[in-house]
Tab-separated table of C-alpha atoms in Angstrom:
chain	number	residue	atom	x	y	z
A	212	MET	CA	60.590	20.453	73.030
A	213	ALA	CA	60.524	20.680	76.802
A	214	SER	CA	62.275	23.634	78.303
A	215	SER	CA	63.905	24.261	81.648
A	216	SER	CA	60.697	25.838	82.929
A	217	THR	CA	58.897	22.515	82.886
A	218	SER	CA	61.591	19.940	83.548
A	219	ASP	CA	65.089	19.188	84.805
A	220	ALA	CA	68.318	20.465	83.277
A	221	SER	CA	68.773	17.137	81.528
A	222	THR	CA	65.994	17.954	79.076
A	223	SER	CA	66.432	19.085	75.483
A	224	ASN	CA	67.453	22.635	74.623
A	225	ASN	CA	64.963	22.824	71.762
A	226	PRO	CA	63.242	26.219	71.402
A	227	PRO	CA	59.871	26.410	73.204
A	228	PRO	CA	56.506	26.757	71.415
A	229	SER	CA	56.468	30.499	72.168
A	230	CYS	CA	59.252	30.886	69.586
A	231	GLY	CA	56.983	29.527	66.868
A	232	LYS	CA	53.343	29.557	65.851
A	233	THR	CA	52.200	25.935	66.264
A	234	ILE	CA	51.919	23.542	69.218
A	235	THR	CA	52.839	20.038	68.069
A	236	ILE	CA	51.367	16.896	69.639
A	237	LEU	CA	51.864	13.178	68.944
A	238	CYS	CA	49.452	10.668	70.503
A	239	ILE	CA	49.550	6.865	70.554
A	240	ASP	CA	46.694	4.540	71.553
A	241	GLY	CA	46.857	1.469	73.766
A	242	GLY	CA	46.683	-2.033	72.308
A	243	GLY	CA	49.327	-4.480	73.544
A	244	VAL	CA	51.383	-6.145	70.796
A	245	ARG	CA	49.462	-4.054	68.282
A	246	GLY	CA	51.786	-1.241	69.339
A	247	LEU	CA	53.850	-2.466	66.394
A	248	ILE	CA	51.388	-0.711	64.072
A	249	PRO	CA	51.964	2.851	65.394
A	250	ALA	CA	55.652	2.026	65.884
A	251	LYS	CA	55.929	1.406	62.153
A	252	ILE	CA	54.083	4.655	61.383
A	253	ILE	CA	56.409	6.574	63.705
A	254	GLU	CA	59.455	4.966	62.095
A	255	PHE	CA	58.288	6.273	58.710
A	256	LEU	CA	57.639	9.774	60.069
A	257	GLU	CA	61.084	9.928	61.662
A	258	LYS	CA	62.704	8.878	58.388
A	259	GLN	CA	60.910	11.735	56.637
A	260	LEU	CA	62.217	14.182	59.244
A	261	GLN	CA	65.727	12.799	58.796
A	262	GLU	CA	65.527	13.297	55.038
A	263	LEU	CA	64.683	16.942	55.694
A	264	ASP	CA	67.009	17.712	58.608
A	265	GLY	CA	69.693	15.020	58.750
A	266	GLY	CA	70.157	11.554	60.197
A	267	GLU	CA	70.325	12.761	63.814
A	268	ALA	CA	66.736	14.032	63.759
A	269	ARG	CA	64.469	12.350	66.300
A	270	ILE	CA	60.725	12.459	66.965
A	271	ALA	CA	61.251	14.193	70.325
A	272	ASP	CA	62.936	17.117	68.558
A	273	TYR	CA	59.697	18.051	66.805
A	274	PHE	CA	56.849	17.468	69.257
A	275	ASP	CA	56.017	19.626	72.265
A	276	VAL	CA	54.046	16.731	73.723
A	277	ILE	CA	54.184	12.982	73.140
A	278	SER	CA	51.255	11.236	74.795
A	279	GLY	CA	50.513	7.535	75.008
A	280	THR	CA	48.295	5.073	76.834
A	281	SER	CA	49.283	1.530	77.801
A	282	THR	CA	51.540	0.223	75.015
A	283	GLY	CA	51.371	3.744	73.572
A	284	GLY	CA	52.679	5.095	76.881
A	285	LEU	CA	55.666	2.802	76.623
A	286	ILE	CA	56.349	3.982	73.059
A	287	ALA	CA	55.987	7.637	74.081
A	288	THR	CA	58.472	7.119	76.902
A	289	MET	CA	60.972	5.304	74.700
A	290	LEU	CA	60.888	8.201	72.244
A	291	ALA	CA	61.268	10.890	74.927
A	292	ALA	CA	63.459	9.374	77.658
A	293	PRO	CA	67.084	10.572	77.639
A	294	GLY	CA	69.772	8.206	76.424
A	295	GLU	CA	73.420	8.780	75.598
A	296	ASN	CA	74.606	12.301	74.748
A	297	ASN	CA	71.193	13.689	75.693
A	298	LYS	CA	69.583	11.995	72.683
A	299	PRO	CA	66.348	9.984	72.942
A	300	LEU	CA	66.744	6.483	74.317
A	301	PHE	CA	65.136	4.969	71.204
A	302	ALA	CA	64.971	6.028	67.579
A	303	GLY	CA	61.780	5.155	65.709
A	304	LYS	CA	63.211	2.028	64.102
A	305	ASP	CA	64.488	0.852	67.499
A	306	VAL	CA	60.945	0.770	68.876
A	307	VAL	CA	59.905	-1.715	66.193
A	308	ASP	CA	62.929	-3.888	67.002
A	309	PHE	CA	62.134	-3.736	70.738
A	310	TYR	CA	58.635	-5.121	70.159
A	311	LEU	CA	59.833	-7.853	67.819
A	312	LYS	CA	62.472	-9.000	70.308
A	313	ASN	CA	60.479	-8.795	73.546
A	314	CYS	CA	56.753	-9.336	72.938
A	315	ALA	CA	57.045	-13.130	73.025
A	316	LYS	CA	58.558	-12.882	76.526
A	317	ILE	CA	56.035	-10.311	77.729
A	318	PHE	CA	53.109	-12.411	76.474
A	319	PRO	CA	54.448	-15.999	76.456
A	320	GLN	CA	52.064	-18.100	74.387
A	321	HIS	CA	52.993	-21.405	75.971
A	322	ARG	CA	51.764	-20.297	79.404
A	323	ALA	CA	48.119	-20.678	78.506
A	324	GLY	CA	48.581	-22.917	75.512
A	325	CYS	CA	47.659	-20.771	72.539
A	326	LEU	CA	45.864	-23.760	70.971
A	327	ASN	CA	43.987	-24.695	74.134
A	328	PRO	CA	41.015	-22.317	74.739
A	329	ALA	CA	39.944	-24.244	77.855
A	330	LEU	CA	43.319	-23.673	79.504
A	331	LYS	CA	43.195	-19.987	78.579
A	332	LEU	CA	39.749	-19.737	80.145
A	333	MET	CA	40.983	-21.284	83.381
A	334	ASP	CA	43.842	-18.794	83.458
A	335	ALA	CA	41.396	-15.921	82.980
A	336	LEU	CA	39.280	-17.119	85.902
A	337	THR	CA	42.134	-17.588	88.349
A	338	GLY	CA	44.211	-14.443	87.800
A	339	PRO	CA	45.760	-12.244	85.129
A	340	ARG	CA	46.822	-14.132	82.038
A	341	TYR	CA	50.453	-13.025	82.454
A	342	ASP	CA	52.494	-12.389	85.585
A	343	GLY	CA	54.160	-9.315	84.072
A	344	LYS	CA	57.568	-10.160	85.561
A	345	PHE	CA	59.506	-9.906	82.317
A	346	LEU	CA	57.756	-6.687	81.283
A	347	ARG	CA	58.534	-5.060	84.625
A	348	SER	CA	62.146	-6.144	84.659
A	349	LYS	CA	62.676	-5.044	81.050
A	350	ILE	CA	61.119	-1.632	81.588
A	351	ARG	CA	63.222	-1.089	84.719
A	352	GLU	CA	66.319	-2.207	82.845
A	353	ILE	CA	65.923	0.293	79.994
A	354	LEU	CA	64.563	3.234	82.010
A	355	GLY	CA	66.447	2.806	85.276
A	356	ASP	CA	65.713	5.584	87.781
A	357	THR	CA	64.894	8.231	85.157
A	358	LYS	CA	62.126	10.519	86.393
A	359	LEU	CA	59.183	12.018	84.540
A	360	SER	CA	60.750	15.486	84.777
A	361	GLN	CA	63.807	14.326	82.835
A	362	THR	CA	62.167	13.562	79.487
A	363	LEU	CA	63.543	15.336	76.429
A	364	THR	CA	60.111	16.654	75.565
A	365	ASN	CA	56.892	16.749	77.554
A	366	VAL	CA	55.100	13.422	77.925
A	367	VAL	CA	51.529	12.841	79.069
A	368	ILE	CA	50.567	9.314	80.118
A	369	PRO	CA	47.068	8.370	81.362
A	370	THR	CA	46.649	5.736	84.066
A	371	PHE	CA	43.786	4.787	86.372
A	372	ASP	CA	44.118	4.611	90.159
A	373	ILE	CA	41.887	1.744	91.239
A	374	LYS	CA	41.988	2.784	94.913
A	375	LEU	CA	40.870	6.341	94.201
A	376	MET	CA	38.624	5.132	91.350
A	377	GLN	CA	39.713	7.971	89.093
A	378	PRO	CA	42.120	8.665	86.239
A	379	VAL	CA	45.632	9.858	87.063
A	380	PHE	CA	47.562	11.659	84.345
A	381	PHE	CA	51.335	11.732	84.597
A	382	SER	CA	52.525	14.864	82.844
A	383	THR	CA	55.976	16.394	82.602
A	384	PHE	CA	54.233	19.762	82.836
A	385	GLU	CA	53.072	19.061	86.383
A	386	THR	CA	56.260	17.767	87.966
A	387	GLN	CA	57.363	21.108	89.385
A	388	ALA	CA	53.979	22.071	90.801
A	389	ASP	CA	53.443	18.576	92.237
A	390	PRO	CA	56.788	16.841	92.973
A	391	LEU	CA	54.913	13.798	94.273
A	392	LYS	CA	53.845	13.055	90.674
A	393	ASN	CA	57.451	13.157	89.499
A	394	ALA	CA	57.546	9.369	89.478
A	395	ARG	CA	60.036	7.082	87.826
A	396	LEU	CA	59.188	6.520	84.196
A	397	SER	CA	59.447	2.782	84.766
A	398	ASP	CA	56.665	2.860	87.372
A	399	ILE	CA	54.464	4.985	85.130
A	400	CYS	CA	54.942	2.646	82.153
A	401	ILE	CA	54.263	-0.466	84.231
A	402	GLY	CA	51.137	1.170	85.648
A	403	THR	CA	49.655	2.356	82.361
A	404	SER	CA	50.285	-1.101	80.822
A	405	ALA	CA	48.517	-3.090	83.556
A	406	ALA	CA	45.531	-4.115	81.443
A	407	PRO	CA	42.745	-5.742	83.518
A	408	THR	CA	42.622	-9.543	83.037
A	409	TYR	CA	45.977	-9.454	81.180
A	410	LEU	CA	48.566	-8.032	83.598
A	411	PRO	CA	48.610	-7.329	87.351
A	412	GLY	CA	48.043	-3.822	88.718
A	413	HIS	CA	51.024	-1.818	89.930
A	414	TYR	CA	51.573	-0.227	93.349
A	415	PHE	CA	54.369	2.234	94.106
A	416	ASN	CA	55.240	5.273	96.228
A	417	THR	CA	56.853	8.608	95.432
A	418	TRP	CA	58.633	11.035	97.784
A	419	ASP	CA	59.468	14.731	97.598
A	420	ASP	CA	62.520	16.491	99.044
A	421	GLU	CA	60.703	17.172	102.312
A	422	GLY	CA	59.982	13.509	102.941
A	423	ASN	CA	56.281	13.582	101.992
A	424	ASN	CA	55.079	10.528	100.130
A	425	LYS	CA	52.213	9.501	97.897
A	426	SER	CA	51.041	6.047	96.898
A	427	PHE	CA	49.595	4.948	93.573
A	428	ASN	CA	47.497	1.858	92.790
A	429	LEU	CA	47.463	1.812	89.028
A	430	ILE	CA	45.881	-0.164	86.239
A	431	ASP	CA	45.876	0.362	82.486
A	432	GLY	CA	45.183	3.921	81.356
A	433	SER	CA	42.984	2.485	78.604
A	434	VAL	CA	40.031	2.281	80.980
A	435	ALA	CA	40.065	6.087	81.080
A	436	ALA	CA	41.623	7.222	77.794
A	437	ASN	CA	42.700	4.565	75.322
A	438	ASN	CA	43.144	7.383	72.803
A	439	PRO	CA	45.042	10.061	74.769
A	440	THR	CA	44.605	12.906	72.262
A	441	LEU	CA	42.190	14.989	74.331
A	442	VAL	CA	44.217	14.381	77.486
A	443	ALA	CA	47.290	15.796	75.755
A	444	MET	CA	45.401	18.789	74.369
A	445	ASN	CA	43.901	19.426	77.805
A	446	GLN	CA	47.335	19.438	79.419
A	447	VAL	CA	48.594	22.022	76.923
A	448	THR	CA	45.487	24.173	77.416
A	449	LYS	CA	46.109	24.136	81.168
A	450	GLN	CA	49.640	25.393	80.614
A	451	ILE	CA	48.348	28.283	78.509
A	452	LEU	CA	45.767	29.166	81.166
A	453	GLU	CA	48.398	28.976	83.913
A	454	SER	CA	50.662	31.371	81.999
A	455	ASN	CA	53.485	28.927	81.356
A	456	LYS	CA	56.003	31.126	79.556
A	457	ASP	CA	56.632	28.392	76.968
A	458	PHE	CA	53.075	28.975	75.695
A	459	GLU	CA	52.666	32.695	76.376
A	460	THR	CA	51.889	33.547	72.743
A	461	TYR	CA	48.908	31.173	72.478
A	462	ASN	CA	45.166	31.467	73.036
A	463	PRO	CA	43.841	28.651	75.279
A	464	MET	CA	40.685	28.099	73.222
A	465	ASP	CA	42.135	28.340	69.720
A	466	TYR	CA	42.854	24.794	68.560
A	467	ARG	CA	43.866	26.161	65.163
A	468	GLN	CA	47.269	26.580	66.802
A	469	PHE	CA	47.542	22.832	67.395
A	470	LEU	CA	49.072	20.293	65.022
A	471	VAL	CA	48.046	16.806	66.149
A	472	ILE	CA	48.993	13.347	64.895
A	473	SER	CA	46.987	10.589	66.590
A	474	ILE	CA	47.906	6.975	65.830
A	475	GLY	CA	45.736	3.984	66.691
A	476	THR	CA	46.740	0.373	67.206
A	477	GLY	CA	44.036	-1.039	64.981
A	478	ALA	CA	40.545	-2.393	65.597
A	479	HIS	CA	38.391	-5.224	64.311
A	480	LYS	CA	35.006	-3.634	63.750
A	481	GLN	CA	34.257	-5.165	60.386
A	482	THR	CA	34.604	-8.794	61.464
A	483	GLU	CA	34.443	-9.159	65.247
A	484	ARG	CA	30.980	-7.820	65.928
A	485	TYR	CA	28.430	-8.926	68.495
A	486	SER	CA	24.660	-8.549	68.452
A	487	ALA	CA	22.236	-7.430	71.154
A	488	ARG	CA	20.399	-10.734	70.752
A	489	GLU	CA	23.638	-12.628	71.329
A	490	SER	CA	24.809	-10.514	74.264
A	491	ALA	CA	21.375	-10.673	75.928
A	492	ARG	CA	22.252	-14.238	76.977
A	493	TRP	CA	25.679	-13.374	78.374
A	494	GLY	CA	26.556	-13.503	82.025
A	495	LEU	CA	29.667	-12.159	83.707
A	496	LEU	CA	31.860	-14.877	82.222
A	497	GLU	CA	30.807	-14.264	78.627
A	498	TRP	CA	31.368	-10.515	78.944
A	499	LEU	CA	34.881	-11.192	80.190
A	500	TRP	CA	35.690	-14.096	77.868
A	501	ASN	CA	34.116	-14.771	74.478
A	502	ARG	CA	35.659	-16.188	71.300
A	503	GLY	CA	39.060	-15.996	72.928
A	504	LYS	CA	38.696	-12.262	73.661
A	505	SER	CA	37.250	-10.012	76.338
A	506	PRO	CA	34.254	-8.117	74.868
A	507	LEU	CA	34.037	-5.790	77.877
A	508	VAL	CA	37.679	-4.697	77.640
A	509	GLN	CA	37.395	-4.469	73.855
A	510	ILE	CA	34.305	-2.246	74.077
A	511	PHE	CA	35.931	0.138	76.563
A	512	ARG	CA	39.043	0.470	74.411
A	513	GLU	CA	37.342	1.041	71.077
A	514	ALA	CA	34.525	3.264	72.365
A	515	SER	CA	37.038	5.477	74.167
A	516	SER	CA	39.259	5.784	71.103
A	517	ASP	CA	36.419	6.527	68.696
A	518	MET	CA	34.728	9.132	70.890
A	519	VAL	CA	37.979	11.073	71.144
A	520	ASP	CA	38.548	10.843	67.388
A	521	ILE	CA	35.014	12.007	66.645
A	522	TYR	CA	35.295	14.970	69.019
A	523	ALA	CA	38.714	16.029	67.772
A	524	SER	CA	37.642	15.728	64.131
A	525	VAL	CA	34.589	17.907	64.690
A	526	VAL	CA	36.555	20.552	66.616
A	527	PHE	CA	39.201	20.896	63.923
A	528	GLN	CA	36.547	20.968	61.195
A	529	ALA	CA	34.574	23.637	63.049
A	530	LEU	CA	37.701	25.789	63.272
A	531	GLU	CA	38.424	25.239	59.567
A	532	SER	CA	41.769	23.707	60.457
A	533	GLU	CA	41.069	20.123	59.486
A	534	GLY	CA	44.514	19.859	57.947
A	535	ASN	CA	46.054	20.250	61.409
A	536	TYR	CA	44.663	16.927	62.637
A	537	LEU	CA	45.618	13.480	61.358
A	538	ARG	CA	44.177	10.289	62.790
A	539	ILE	CA	45.758	7.075	61.474
A	540	GLN	CA	43.793	3.945	62.321
A	541	ASP	CA	42.970	0.583	60.704
A	542	ASP	CA	39.604	-0.890	61.706
A	543	THR	CA	39.853	-3.996	59.494
A	544	LEU	CA	41.995	-6.248	61.675
A	545	THR	CA	41.041	-9.921	61.648
A	546	GLY	CA	42.007	-13.084	63.486
A	547	ALA	CA	45.273	-13.069	65.414
A	548	ALA	CA	46.075	-9.498	64.333
A	549	ALA	CA	43.123	-8.251	66.397
A	550	SER	CA	44.544	-9.774	69.582
A	551	VAL	CA	46.413	-7.589	72.079
A	552	ASP	CA	48.575	-10.484	73.283
A	553	ASN	CA	49.218	-12.856	70.365
A	554	SER	CA	53.012	-12.704	70.299
A	555	THR	CA	53.720	-15.485	67.831
A	556	LYS	CA	56.520	-14.632	65.423
A	557	TRP	CA	54.125	-14.834	62.494
A	558	ASN	CA	51.625	-12.420	64.053
A	559	LEU	CA	54.272	-9.867	65.043
A	560	ARG	CA	55.615	-9.822	61.495
A	561	ASN	CA	52.066	-9.532	60.219
A	562	LEU	CA	51.454	-6.477	62.446
A	563	VAL	CA	54.528	-4.854	60.926
A	564	ARG	CA	53.067	-5.486	57.464
A	565	ILE	CA	49.724	-4.036	58.578
A	566	GLY	CA	51.521	-0.880	59.697
A	567	GLU	CA	53.315	-0.657	56.346
A	568	ASN	CA	50.065	-1.205	54.431
A	569	LEU	CA	48.277	1.381	56.566
A	570	LEU	CA	50.652	4.010	55.226
A	571	GLU	CA	49.294	3.357	51.739
A	572	LYS	CA	45.620	3.562	52.750
A	573	PRO	CA	43.623	6.794	52.406
A	574	ALA	CA	43.642	9.133	55.394
A	575	SER	CA	40.312	8.459	57.151
A	576	ARG	CA	38.014	9.418	59.988
A	577	VAL	CA	35.290	7.587	61.934
A	578	ASN	CA	31.762	7.825	60.554
A	579	LEU	CA	29.474	8.158	63.568
A	580	GLU	CA	26.552	6.471	61.791
A	581	THR	CA	28.389	3.323	60.677
A	582	GLY	CA	31.248	3.180	63.176
A	583	GLN	CA	33.656	2.578	60.323
A	584	SER	CA	36.475	4.706	58.971
A	585	VAL	CA	35.796	6.598	55.745
A	586	PRO	CA	38.338	8.420	53.551
A	587	VAL	CA	38.792	12.129	54.171
A	588	VAL	CA	37.826	14.019	51.024
A	589	ASP	CA	39.451	17.391	50.394
A	590	GLY	CA	37.773	20.453	48.904
A	591	GLU	CA	38.500	19.237	45.395
A	592	GLY	CA	36.961	15.811	45.942
A	593	GLY	CA	40.279	13.995	46.195
A	594	THR	CA	41.913	11.884	48.883
A	595	MET	CA	45.447	11.486	50.191
A	596	SER	CA	47.127	8.423	51.643
A	597	ASN	CA	48.388	8.377	55.216
A	598	LYS	CA	51.918	8.358	53.795
A	599	GLU	CA	51.241	11.502	51.764
A	600	ARG	CA	49.722	13.258	54.773
A	601	LEU	CA	52.707	12.293	56.936
A	602	VAL	CA	55.130	13.635	54.333
A	603	LYS	CA	53.286	16.965	54.460
A	604	PHE	CA	53.222	16.914	58.257
A	605	ALA	CA	56.953	16.206	58.337
A	606	LYS	CA	57.588	19.319	56.228
A	607	THR	CA	55.384	21.380	58.545
A	608	LEU	CA	57.166	20.026	61.618
A	609	SER	CA	60.568	20.752	60.095
A	610	ASP	CA	59.568	24.293	59.136
A	611	GLU	CA	58.185	24.942	62.617
A	612	ARG	CA	61.393	23.786	64.260
A	613	LYS	CA	63.519	25.976	61.991
A	614	ARG	CA	61.219	28.944	62.637
A	615	ARG	CA	61.660	28.528	66.385
A	616	GLN	CA	65.415	28.270	66.094
A	617	GLU	CA	65.596	31.414	63.940
A	618	ASN	CA	63.307	33.375	66.272
A	619	LEU	CA	65.302	32.272	69.302
A	620	VAL	CA	68.544	33.467	67.734
A	621	SER	CA	67.055	36.794	66.609
A	622	SER	CA	65.635	37.504	70.075
A	623	ALA	CA	68.903	36.705	71.872
């Protein structure tokens, strides 16, 4: 729901948050091919919105911010980038199809011999597992020269600048104040997807109208914020504090005004665990490569995601607005499904099934003591499935959009 105050004229004409009473945020974790899991969840949510408001309804019409890291950043961009007739480039179902058609070329299994662990290990020691050429060319093909300021709603995408050794957040909100961060969406997506040991880092420059330039040396945003929920909420809070007219009716510290859907790409906590006794014998190699995975990368991803979920859950509970926050995550992945780069046809189809099954599971949150997800129990001792919660959220999103449209007309 970006407005002309935060982006170019090519953006959507949806009413701004100030015309309503809720700020809506969608967040998507990083996780490689496991992006199929949130893609399936998003497809379901969009179908619910279409049942309420017609077949032309798109995710970008209902969210003030779509934030994503790594593979989640690519999904966020696909949902928000302008396509034909000023509609989003991809509908929800198109994202699923994109992954099914292209993952095998992004992560070609024959390169390292998926049945040859020794060859995979040699690859890991001599450079990134994948050269990233197809991914880069595909992203440039679909996004072209579209800039961050041109998205149909605000996007927030975390990356990490390895030269500066600090996170860099690309936000539609900031493109006017800092034109040098108004990068091409293709460069941002390539940068946030450059997972250490998997894909090469990405270097690019930006220029403003006065000829000033800025360089970026980016790797995967997952090293800073694999779950971008707090990054997105922080960006909105900054806009309120800076008196952005789109948010002039909101209090910067009142998260009861936020409606947040945060979707994970799955984890494998219940089966792929390590022990202190085992890790005490590890050297650098074992931390980077163990049982066909990278424990160090895995730990960073899952710890980052869980800490954000725990914090957000507590904040919304403390404000007695728990119903405004929905985290959808499956921590029971096993075998190939837990991999970020297993692009076999069987595994991709299996990830789609996992996403479908996740809809039927109870809405859950992380238990800090056990590290596992536990069902959310309502005041009456009952639980709801993720599908049921999404149906309710879809109704809330639809009502909010209609409220904004009515208020905009009445104030004209």
